[in-house]
């Protein structure tokens, strides 16, 4: 909901153009496209008591994500209206990486100070969940809100960069977070003994 309000202002600031977003129509389309399939899937799961581990659902999900990424990249580079130059793409990539690093650091520092509220494993979950953005939901949302907009490829670029960046950054910090968690658990066990 916040994105529906803030994104037009961000577009005005960075692209010197804006668009009018019909809020109620957009919320309805998002509900039908994003929320309803999730709800139907949960109902089917609940009513049929299917054991998801016996089906290759993870592979299907990964293939669907790969398909979405491929289609989005193809549409972005086939679009003749994309007016970004190489230096603008590099600046966008750099900003996305810096924003992700900063938000990860900030969330870790805030959550790790709340030792009475959160266990170390909770802090790690908070770090990864708070900074996670998904292409599988983000791209359909962008298409619904800005489907007829000529700068859709430009708007999609930060999300296309963010997704692999969060995977790479997560892989780089996982050892540090694991060592931090084990040290915290060890010191907590020592204090309780």
Coordinates of C-alpha atoms in Angstrom, one line a residue:
X1 CA 0.0 0.0 0.0
X2 CA 2.8 2.4 0.9
X3 CA 4.4 1.7 -2.5
X4 CA 1.3 2.7 -4.3
X5 CA 1.5 6.1 -2.7
X6 CA 5.3 6.7 -2.6
X7 CA 6.2 5.3 -6.0
X8 CA 4.6 8.2 -8.1
X9 CA 6.6 10.7 -6.0
X10 CA 9.8 8.7 -6.5
X11 CA 9.1 8.6 -10.2
X12 CA 8.6 12.4 -10.2
X13 CA 11.9 12.9 -8.4
X14 CA 14.1 10.5 -10.4
X15 CA 12.5 10.4 -13.8
X16 CA 11.0 13.9 -13.8
X17 CA 7.7 12.3 -14.7
X18 CA 4.8 10.7 -12.8
X19 CA 1.8 8.7 -13.3
X20 CA -1.7 8.6 -11.8
X21 CA -2.3 5.3 -10.0
X22 CA -6.0 4.4 -9.5
X23 CA -5.8 3.1 -5.9
X24 CA -9.0 1.0 -5.7
X25 CA -8.6 -0.6 -9.1
X26 CA -4.9 -1.4 -8.3
X27 CA -5.8 -2.9 -5.0
X28 CA -8.5 -5.0 -6.6
X29 CA -6.1 -6.2 -9.4
X30 CA -3.5 -7.0 -6.8
X31 CA -6.0 -9.0 -4.7
X32 CA -7.0 -11.0 -7.8
X33 CA -3.5 -11.5 -9.1
X34 CA -1.5 -12.0 -6.0
X35 CA -3.6 -12.6 -2.9
X36 CA -6.3 -14.8 -4.4
X37 CA -3.9 -17.4 -5.8
X38 CA -2.1 -17.6 -2.4
X39 CA -5.5 -18.0 -0.7
X40 CA -6.7 -20.7 -3.1
X41 CA -3.4 -22.6 -2.7
X42 CA -3.7 -22.5 1.1
X43 CA -7.4 -23.6 0.9
X44 CA -6.4 -26.5 -1.3
X45 CA -3.6 -27.5 1.0
X46 CA -5.8 -27.3 4.0
X47 CA -8.8 -29.1 2.5
X48 CA -6.8 -31.9 0.8
X49 CA -4.1 -32.4 3.5
X50 CA -1.6 -32.8 0.7
X51 CA 2.0 -33.5 1.9
X52 CA 4.0 -31.0 -0.1
X53 CA 7.3 -32.9 0.5
X54 CA 6.2 -35.8 -1.8
X55 CA 5.9 -33.5 -4.8
X56 CA 8.7 -31.6 -6.6
X57 CA 7.1 -28.2 -5.8
X58 CA 10.4 -26.5 -5.0
X59 CA 11.7 -27.2 -8.5
X60 CA 8.4 -25.9 -10.0
X61 CA 8.7 -22.7 -8.0
X62 CA 12.3 -22.2 -9.1
X63 CA 11.4 -22.8 -12.7
X64 CA 8.5 -20.3 -12.4
X65 CA 10.9 -17.7 -10.9
X66 CA 13.5 -18.3 -13.6
X67 CA 10.7 -17.9 -16.2
X68 CA 9.6 -14.6 -14.6
X69 CA 13.1 -13.3 -14.5
X70 CA 13.8 -14.3 -18.1
X71 CA 10.6 -12.7 -19.4
X72 CA 11.2 -9.5 -17.4
X73 CA 14.7 -9.1 -18.7
X74 CA 13.6 -9.8 -22.3
X75 CA 10.9 -7.2 -22.1
X76 CA 13.2 -4.7 -20.5
X77 CA 15.8 -4.9 -23.2
X78 CA 13.3 -5.2 -26.1
X79 CA 11.6 -2.0 -25.0
X80 CA 12.7 0.8 -27.2
X81 CA 11.5 3.4 -24.6
X82 CA 14.1 2.4 -22.1
X83 CA 16.3 5.5 -22.0
X84 CA 18.8 4.5 -19.4
X85 CA 22.5 4.9 -20.3
X86 CA 25.2 2.6 -19.0
X87 CA 26.3 5.0 -16.2
X88 CA 22.7 5.3 -15.0
X89 CA 22.4 1.5 -14.9
X90 CA 25.7 1.3 -12.9
X91 CA 24.5 4.0 -10.5
X92 CA 21.2 2.1 -10.0
X93 CA 23.1 -1.2 -9.3
X94 CA 25.4 0.6 -6.9
X95 CA 22.6 2.3 -5.0
X96 CA 20.6 -1.0 -4.7
X97 CA 23.7 -2.8 -3.3
X98 CA 24.4 0.1 -0.9
X99 CA 20.8 0.3 0.3
X100 CA 20.6 -3.5 0.8
X101 CA 23.9 -3.5 2.8
X102 CA 22.8 -0.5 4.9
X103 CA 19.3 -1.9 5.7
X104 CA 20.8 -5.3 6.5
X105 CA 23.3 -3.7 8.9
X106 CA 20.7 -1.4 10.4
X107 CA 18.2 -4.2 11.1
X108 CA 20.9 -6.4 12.5
X109 CA 22.1 -3.7 14.9
X110 CA 18.6 -2.9 16.1
X111 CA 17.4 -6.5 16.5
X112 CA 20.6 -7.7 18.1
X113 CA 20.3 -5.1 20.8
X114 CA 16.9 -6.4 21.8
X115 CA 18.3 -9.4 23.7
X116 CA 15.4 -9.6 26.1
X117 CA 12.9 -9.9 23.2
X118 CA 14.7 -11.9 20.6
X119 CA 16.9 -15.0 20.6
X120 CA 19.9 -15.0 18.3
X121 CA 18.2 -17.2 15.8
X122 CA 15.2 -14.8 15.8
X123 CA 17.6 -11.9 15.0
X124 CA 18.9 -13.8 11.9
X125 CA 15.4 -14.5 10.8
X126 CA 14.5 -10.8 11.2
X127 CA 17.6 -9.7 9.2
X128 CA 16.7 -11.9 6.3
X129 CA 12.9 -11.4 6.4
X130 CA 13.0 -7.6 6.7
X131 CA 15.2 -7.1 3.7
X132 CA 13.7 -9.7 1.5
X133 CA 12.0 -8.6 -1.7
X134 CA 10.7 -11.2 -4.2
X135 CA 10.5 -10.9 -8.0
X136 CA 7.6 -13.4 -8.0
X137 CA 5.4 -10.8 -6.3
X138 CA 7.3 -7.6 -7.2
X139 CA 7.1 -7.9 -11.0
X140 CA 3.4 -8.6 -11.2
X141 CA 2.8 -5.7 -8.8
X142 CA 4.8 -3.4 -11.0
X143 CA 3.0 -4.6 -14.1
X144 CA -0.4 -4.0 -12.5
X145 CA 0.4 -0.6 -11.3
X146 CA 2.5 0.6 -14.2
X147 CA 1.5 -1.7 -17.1
X148 CA 0.9 0.9 -19.7
X149 CA 3.7 3.2 -18.5
X150 CA 6.6 3.7 -20.9
X151 CA 9.2 3.6 -18.2
X152 CA 8.2 0.1 -16.8
X153 CA 11.6 -1.4 -17.8
X154 CA 13.4 1.4 -15.9
X155 CA 11.2 1.0 -12.9
X156 CA 11.8 -2.8 -12.9
X157 CA 15.6 -2.5 -12.9
X158 CA 16.1 -2.0 -9.2
X159 CA 14.0 -5.0 -8.3
X160 CA 15.8 -7.1 -11.0
X161 CA 19.1 -6.1 -9.4
X162 CA 17.9 -6.4 -5.8
X163 CA 16.9 -10.1 -6.1
X164 CA 20.3 -11.5 -7.0
X165 CA 22.0 -9.0 -4.7
X166 CA 20.1 -10.3 -1.7
X167 CA 21.1 -13.9 -2.6
X168 CA 24.7 -12.9 -3.0
X169 CA 24.8 -10.8 0.2
X170 CA 23.0 -13.5 2.2
X171 CA 25.6 -16.0 1.0
X172 CA 28.4 -13.7 2.1
X173 CA 27.1 -12.9 5.6
X174 CA 25.7 -16.3 6.5
X175 CA 29.0 -17.5 8.0
X176 CA 29.4 -14.3 10.1
X177 CA 25.8 -14.6 11.3
X178 CA 26.2 -18.2 12.2
X179 CA 29.4 -17.5 14.2
X180 CA 27.6 -14.6 15.9
X181 CA 24.6 -16.8 16.7
X182 CA 26.8 -19.6 18.1
X183 CA 28.8 -17.2 20.3
X184 CA 25.6 -15.6 21.6
X185 CA 24.1 -19.0 22.4
X186 CA 27.3 -20.1 24.0
X187 CA 27.4 -17.0 26.3
X188 CA 23.7 -17.4 27.1
X189 CA 24.3 -21.1 28.1
X190 CA 27.2 -20.1 30.2
X191 CA 25.2 -17.4 32.0
X192 CA 22.3 -19.8 32.7
X193 CA 24.6 -22.5 34.1

